[in-house]
Each structure stands twice: as structure tokens, then as C-alpha cells.
Coordinates of C-alpha atoms in Angstrom, one line a residue:
X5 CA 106.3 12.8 -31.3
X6 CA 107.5 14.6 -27.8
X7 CA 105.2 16.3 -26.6
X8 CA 106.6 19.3 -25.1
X9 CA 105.2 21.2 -21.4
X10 CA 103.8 23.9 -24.1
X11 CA 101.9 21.6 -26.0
X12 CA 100.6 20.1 -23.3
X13 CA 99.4 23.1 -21.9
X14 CA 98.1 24.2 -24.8
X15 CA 96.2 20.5 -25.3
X16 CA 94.7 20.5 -21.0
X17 CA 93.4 24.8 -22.1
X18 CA 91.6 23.0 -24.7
X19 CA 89.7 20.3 -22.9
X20 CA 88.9 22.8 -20.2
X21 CA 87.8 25.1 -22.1
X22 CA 85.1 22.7 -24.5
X23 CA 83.9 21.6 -21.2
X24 CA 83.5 24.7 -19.2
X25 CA 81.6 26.1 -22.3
X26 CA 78.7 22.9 -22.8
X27 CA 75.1 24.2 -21.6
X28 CA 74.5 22.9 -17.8
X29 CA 72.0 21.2 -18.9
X30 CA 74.4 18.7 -21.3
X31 CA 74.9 16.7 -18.4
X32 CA 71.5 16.1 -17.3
X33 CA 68.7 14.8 -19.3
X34 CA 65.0 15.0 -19.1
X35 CA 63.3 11.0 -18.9
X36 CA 60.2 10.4 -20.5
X37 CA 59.0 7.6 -19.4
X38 CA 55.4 5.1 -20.4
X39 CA 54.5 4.8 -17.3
X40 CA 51.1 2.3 -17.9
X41 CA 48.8 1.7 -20.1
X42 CA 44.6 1.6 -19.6
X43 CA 42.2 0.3 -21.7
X44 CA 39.3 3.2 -21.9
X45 CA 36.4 1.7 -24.1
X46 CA 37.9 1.4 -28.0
X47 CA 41.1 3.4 -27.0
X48 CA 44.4 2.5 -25.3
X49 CA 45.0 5.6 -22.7
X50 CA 49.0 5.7 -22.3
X51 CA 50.4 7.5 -19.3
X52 CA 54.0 8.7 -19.1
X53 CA 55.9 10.8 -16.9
X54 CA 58.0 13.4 -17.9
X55 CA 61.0 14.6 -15.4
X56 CA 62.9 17.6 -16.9
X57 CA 66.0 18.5 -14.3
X58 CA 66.4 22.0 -16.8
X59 CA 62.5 22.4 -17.3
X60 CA 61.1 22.3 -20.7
X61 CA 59.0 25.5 -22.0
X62 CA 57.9 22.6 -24.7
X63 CA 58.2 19.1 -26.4
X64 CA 56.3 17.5 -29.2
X65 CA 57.3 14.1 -30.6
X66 CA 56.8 12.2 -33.8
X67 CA 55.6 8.8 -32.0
X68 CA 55.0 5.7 -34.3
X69 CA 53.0 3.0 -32.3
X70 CA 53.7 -0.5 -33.7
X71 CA 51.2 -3.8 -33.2
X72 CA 52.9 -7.1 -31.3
X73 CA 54.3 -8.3 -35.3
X74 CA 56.5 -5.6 -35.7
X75 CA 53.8 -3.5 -38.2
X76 CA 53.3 0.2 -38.0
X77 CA 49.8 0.5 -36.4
X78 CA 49.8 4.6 -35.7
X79 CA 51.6 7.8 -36.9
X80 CA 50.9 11.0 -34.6
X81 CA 52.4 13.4 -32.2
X82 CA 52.5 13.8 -28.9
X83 CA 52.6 17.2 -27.1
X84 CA 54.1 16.7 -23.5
X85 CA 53.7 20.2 -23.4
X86 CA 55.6 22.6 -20.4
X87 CA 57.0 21.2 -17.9
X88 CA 59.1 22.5 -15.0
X89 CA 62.7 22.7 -13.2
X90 CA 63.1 20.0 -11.4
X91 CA 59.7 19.3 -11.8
X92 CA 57.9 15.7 -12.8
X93 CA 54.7 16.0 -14.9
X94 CA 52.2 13.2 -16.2
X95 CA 50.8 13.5 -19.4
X96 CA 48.1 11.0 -20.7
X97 CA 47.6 10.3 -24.5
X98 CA 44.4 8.3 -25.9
X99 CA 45.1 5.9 -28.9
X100 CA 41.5 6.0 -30.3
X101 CA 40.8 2.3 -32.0
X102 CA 43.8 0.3 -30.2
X103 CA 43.6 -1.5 -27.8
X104 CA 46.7 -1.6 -25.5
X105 CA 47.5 -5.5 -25.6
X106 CA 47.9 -5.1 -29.2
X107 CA 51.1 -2.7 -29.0
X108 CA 54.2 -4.0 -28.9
X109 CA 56.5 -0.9 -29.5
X110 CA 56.3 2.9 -29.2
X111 CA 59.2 4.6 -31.4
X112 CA 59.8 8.0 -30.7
X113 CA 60.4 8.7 -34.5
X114 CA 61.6 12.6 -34.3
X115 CA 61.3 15.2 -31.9
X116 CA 59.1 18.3 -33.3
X117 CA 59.8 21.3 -30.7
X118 CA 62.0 20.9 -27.7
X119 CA 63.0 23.9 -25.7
X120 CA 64.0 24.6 -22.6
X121 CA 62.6 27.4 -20.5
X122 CA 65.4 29.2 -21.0
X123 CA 64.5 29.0 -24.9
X124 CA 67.4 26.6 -25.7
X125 CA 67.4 23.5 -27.6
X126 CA 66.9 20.2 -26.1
X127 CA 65.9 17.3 -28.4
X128 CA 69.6 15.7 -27.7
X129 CA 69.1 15.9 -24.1
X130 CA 66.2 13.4 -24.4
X131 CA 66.0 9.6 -22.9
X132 CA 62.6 7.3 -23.5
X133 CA 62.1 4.5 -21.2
X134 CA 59.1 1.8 -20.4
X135 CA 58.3 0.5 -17.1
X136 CA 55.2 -1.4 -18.6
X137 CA 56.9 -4.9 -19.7
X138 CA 54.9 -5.8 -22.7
X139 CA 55.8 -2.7 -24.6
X140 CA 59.5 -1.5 -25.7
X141 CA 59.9 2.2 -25.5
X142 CA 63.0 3.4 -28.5
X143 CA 64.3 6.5 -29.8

């Protein structure tokens, strides 16, 4: 098929155009990150940090915590709560009757509420990461 100067046009209007219309922050995404882990008597305190280039207004997560064999240990949510433009927040979550040597993977099951403090949706504009070795961070 020849494609014709019109149909090209036509074809370039339309890639400009889906581009110029995706939210700013499409491009950017907000890292949430377990940043270490503390044993605090019978429960494992995990730290992450959360850095949200678009600011978040709020984000809750489904978060399954899975033992070193692969089996589901804990069901629950997290609530990173608000946190701001360009801003970097750390957010600490105790696992009451874990201890953290026994986790081997935290699985950011679903995301609950994510909106940015604009009041738009965000759960796609979400990345998970580890910087603690023995424990795999996936989404």
C-alpha cells in the first residue's frame, strides 16, 4: 500500500496528538521501595521509602508477605498514606509474630486507593523495589 503525503499526515496528527494528551505524570512514576527490615521483639518492623515525583494525596496496598519456602505467611494492607511533589516519605509497617529472617517475598497483591493530589488515578504509575537482599519485592 502507498502511503500517500495525506495519510501520512493524517497518521504523525495522530501520534502527536495521543501523546500530547497522556497525564504528565505517565512518564514519571512514584518508587516504593523496602528499604530495611528490624527485628522489634515478636514483630518484623519493615521500612520503605516512598518517592512520588506527582505527589500522592493517598496509596493503600493489598501486600501478601510470603515465608523463605515460597508459602503465604500474611495478608494485609499497607497505607503509605499522603505524600508529597517531589517529596520522599518513609513509612514503617510492623509485622506482629514474624520475624524478618523468615520472609522471603513481599508481593504487592493489588493496589486499594491511589490518587494523586490532583485527585487522579495512579495505581499504573506504581514501581516496587527491594534494597534489602534477602527479600524479593514484586507487583
Amino acid at each position: 500500500m502507498e502511503l500517500t503525503l495525506k495519510h501520512t499526515l493524517k497518521i504523525l496528527s495522530v501520534i502527536i496528538l495521543s501523546g500530547a494528551c497522556a497525564p504528565v505524570w505517565a512518564a514519571e512514576t512514584t518508587q516504593i521501595e523496602l528499604n530495611s527490615t528490624t527485628q522489634s521483639g515478636d514483630a518484623c518492623r519493615l521500612t520503605f521509602t516512598a518517592n512520588a515525583p506527582f505527589g500522592l494525596a493517598a496509596l493503600e496496598t493489598q501486600t501478601v508477605l510470603f515465608d523463605t519456602q515460597g508459602a503465604v505467611s500474611t495478608f494485609t494492607l499497607f497505607d503509605f498514606g499522603e505524600v508529597p511533589q517531589n517529596g520522599l516519605r518513609v513509612r514503617q509497617f510492623d509485622v506482629p509474630g514474624t520475624q524478618c529472617g523468615d520472609i522471603g517475598l513481599i508481593l504487592f497483591n493489588g493496589v486499594e486507593r491511589c490518587s494523586t493530589s490532583d485527585g487522579a488515578s495512579c495505581e499504573h504509575a506504581l514501581t516496587f523495589a527491594s534494597r534489602v537482599d534477602a527479600i524479593e519485592v514484586q507487583q
